[in-house]
PDB file of C-alpha atoms in Angstrom:
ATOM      1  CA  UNK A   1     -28.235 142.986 -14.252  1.00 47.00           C
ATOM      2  CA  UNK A   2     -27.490 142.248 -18.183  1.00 48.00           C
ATOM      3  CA  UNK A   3     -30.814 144.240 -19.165  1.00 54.00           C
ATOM      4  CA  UNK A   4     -29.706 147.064 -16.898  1.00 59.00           C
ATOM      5  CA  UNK A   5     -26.341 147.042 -18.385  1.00 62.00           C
ATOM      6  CA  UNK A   6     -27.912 147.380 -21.363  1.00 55.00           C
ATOM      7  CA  UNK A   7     -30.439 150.143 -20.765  1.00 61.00           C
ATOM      8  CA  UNK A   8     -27.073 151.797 -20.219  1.00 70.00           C
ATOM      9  CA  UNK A   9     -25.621 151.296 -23.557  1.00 67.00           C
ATOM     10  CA  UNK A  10     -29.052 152.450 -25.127  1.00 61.00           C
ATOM     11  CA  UNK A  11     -29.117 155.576 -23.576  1.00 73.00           C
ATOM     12  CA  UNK A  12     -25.463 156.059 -23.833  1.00 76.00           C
ATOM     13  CA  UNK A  13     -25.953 156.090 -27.832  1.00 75.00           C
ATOM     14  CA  UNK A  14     -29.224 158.393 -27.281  1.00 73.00           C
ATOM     15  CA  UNK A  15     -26.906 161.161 -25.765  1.00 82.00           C
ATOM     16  CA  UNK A  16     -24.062 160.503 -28.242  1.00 89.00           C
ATOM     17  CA  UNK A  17     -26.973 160.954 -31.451  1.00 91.00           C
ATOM     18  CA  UNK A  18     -28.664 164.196 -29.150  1.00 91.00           C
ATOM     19  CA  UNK A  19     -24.802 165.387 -28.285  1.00 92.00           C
ATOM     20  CA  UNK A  20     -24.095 164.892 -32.212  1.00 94.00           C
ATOM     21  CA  UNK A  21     -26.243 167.579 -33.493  1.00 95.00           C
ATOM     22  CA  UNK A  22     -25.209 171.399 -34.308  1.00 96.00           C
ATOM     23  CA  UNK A  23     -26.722 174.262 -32.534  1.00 95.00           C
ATOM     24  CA  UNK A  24     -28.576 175.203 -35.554  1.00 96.00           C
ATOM     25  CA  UNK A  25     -30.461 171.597 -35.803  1.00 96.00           C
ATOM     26  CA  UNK A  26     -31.364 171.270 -32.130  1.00 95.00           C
ATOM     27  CA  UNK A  27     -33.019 174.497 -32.665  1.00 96.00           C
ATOM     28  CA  UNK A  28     -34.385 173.617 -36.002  1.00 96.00           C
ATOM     29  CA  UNK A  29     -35.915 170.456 -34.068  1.00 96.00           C
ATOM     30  CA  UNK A  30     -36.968 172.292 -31.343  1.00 95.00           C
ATOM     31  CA  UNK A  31     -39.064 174.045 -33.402  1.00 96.00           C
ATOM     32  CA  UNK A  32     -40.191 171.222 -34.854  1.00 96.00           C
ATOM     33  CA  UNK A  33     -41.437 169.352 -32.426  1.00 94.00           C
ATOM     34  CA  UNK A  34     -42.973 172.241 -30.803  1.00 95.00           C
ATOM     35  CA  UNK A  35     -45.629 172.300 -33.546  1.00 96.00           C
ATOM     36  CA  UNK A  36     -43.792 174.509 -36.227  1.00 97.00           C
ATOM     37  CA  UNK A  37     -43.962 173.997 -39.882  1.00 97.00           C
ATOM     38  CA  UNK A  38     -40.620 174.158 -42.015  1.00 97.00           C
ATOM     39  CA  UNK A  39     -41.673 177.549 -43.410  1.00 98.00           C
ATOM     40  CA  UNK A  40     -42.660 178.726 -40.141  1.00 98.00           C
ATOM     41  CA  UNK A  41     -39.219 178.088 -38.989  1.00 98.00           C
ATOM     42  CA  UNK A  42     -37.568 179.542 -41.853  1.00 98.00           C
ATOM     43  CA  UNK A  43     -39.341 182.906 -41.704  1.00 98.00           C
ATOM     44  CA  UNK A  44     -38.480 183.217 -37.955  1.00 96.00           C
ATOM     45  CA  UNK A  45     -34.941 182.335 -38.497  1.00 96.00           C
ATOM     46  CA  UNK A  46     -34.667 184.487 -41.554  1.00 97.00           C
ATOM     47  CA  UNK A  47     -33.082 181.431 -43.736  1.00 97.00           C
ATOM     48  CA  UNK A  48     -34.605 179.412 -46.762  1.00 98.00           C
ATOM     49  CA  UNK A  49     -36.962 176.729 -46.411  1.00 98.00           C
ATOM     50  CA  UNK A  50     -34.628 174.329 -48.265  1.00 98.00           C
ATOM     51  CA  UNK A  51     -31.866 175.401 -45.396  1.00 98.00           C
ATOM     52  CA  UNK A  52     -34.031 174.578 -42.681  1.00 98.00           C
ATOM     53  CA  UNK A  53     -35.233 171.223 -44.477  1.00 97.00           C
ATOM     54  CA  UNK A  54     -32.043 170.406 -44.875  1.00 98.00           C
ATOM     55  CA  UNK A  55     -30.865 171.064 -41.637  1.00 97.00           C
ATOM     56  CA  UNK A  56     -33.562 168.925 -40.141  1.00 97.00           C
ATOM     57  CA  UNK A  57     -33.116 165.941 -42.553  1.00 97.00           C
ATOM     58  CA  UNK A  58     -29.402 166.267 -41.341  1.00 97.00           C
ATOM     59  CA  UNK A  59     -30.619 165.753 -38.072  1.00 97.00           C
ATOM     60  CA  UNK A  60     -33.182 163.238 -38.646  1.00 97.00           C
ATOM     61  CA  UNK A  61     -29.961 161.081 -39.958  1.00 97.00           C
ATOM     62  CA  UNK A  62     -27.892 161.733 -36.830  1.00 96.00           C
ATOM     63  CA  UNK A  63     -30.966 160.414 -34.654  1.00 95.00           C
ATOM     64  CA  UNK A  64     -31.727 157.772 -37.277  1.00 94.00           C
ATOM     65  CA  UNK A  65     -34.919 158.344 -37.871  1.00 96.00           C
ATOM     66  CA  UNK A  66     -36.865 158.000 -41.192  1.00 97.00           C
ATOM     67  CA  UNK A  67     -40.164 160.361 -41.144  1.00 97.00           C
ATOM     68  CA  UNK A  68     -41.477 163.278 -39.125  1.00 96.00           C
ATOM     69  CA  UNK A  69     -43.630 160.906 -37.050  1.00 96.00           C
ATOM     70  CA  UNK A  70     -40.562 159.275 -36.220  1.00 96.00           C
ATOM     71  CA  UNK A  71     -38.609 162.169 -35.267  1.00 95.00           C
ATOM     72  CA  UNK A  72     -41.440 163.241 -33.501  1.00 94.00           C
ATOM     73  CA  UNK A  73     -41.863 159.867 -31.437  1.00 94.00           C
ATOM     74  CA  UNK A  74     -38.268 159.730 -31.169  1.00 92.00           C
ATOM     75  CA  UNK A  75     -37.959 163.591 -29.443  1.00 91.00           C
ATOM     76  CA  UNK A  76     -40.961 163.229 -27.156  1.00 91.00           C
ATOM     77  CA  UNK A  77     -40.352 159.830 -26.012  1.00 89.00           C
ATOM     78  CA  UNK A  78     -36.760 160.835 -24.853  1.00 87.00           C
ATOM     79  CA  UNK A  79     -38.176 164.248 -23.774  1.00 87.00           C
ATOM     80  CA  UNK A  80     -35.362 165.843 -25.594  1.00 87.00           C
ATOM     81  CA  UNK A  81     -36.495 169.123 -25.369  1.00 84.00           C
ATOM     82  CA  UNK A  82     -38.102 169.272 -21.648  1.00 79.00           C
TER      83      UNK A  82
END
C-alpha cells in the first residue's frame, strides 16, 4: 500500500513538470522527440535556432533532465507525446 501511495506521488510530480511547460516547449519537444533536429525545428517554426535551443533547455529544466538522451528517455518512457 506505501509503494502504491507512492507511485502516486511520482506521477503526481510527472504531470505537475509535463503541466509546467509553455505551449511553445511542448511543441518544441514534440518535435524533438519525434526525430527533429534544433534547426529543423527552427526553420519550420520560422524562429532562430538559439530560440528554439533555448526553449528546449527551458524545458529540459522543468522536467529535470540533463542531456538529450535524457529528455529523450524521460518523454518516451512516460509516453508524453502518445
Amino acid at each position: 500500500l506505501l509503494s502504491r501511495g507512492l507511485g502516486d506521488v511520482y506521477k503526481r510530480q510527472i504531470d505537475e513538470r509535463v503541466a509546467s511547460l509553455s505551449p511553445k516547449e511542448f511543441e518544441i519537444l514534440r518535435l524533438f522527440v519525434a526525430g527533429k533536429s534544433v534547426s529543423d525545428i527552427a526553420r519550420s517554426q520560422s524562429r532562430s535556432a538559439k530560440t528554439i535551443s533555448a526553449q528546449k533547455i527551458s524545458a529540459m529544466r522543468k522536467l529535470e533532465v540533463s542531456s538529450d538522451q535524457d529528455l529523450l528517455t524521460y518523454c518516451l518512457a512516460r509516453s508524453i507525446f502518445n
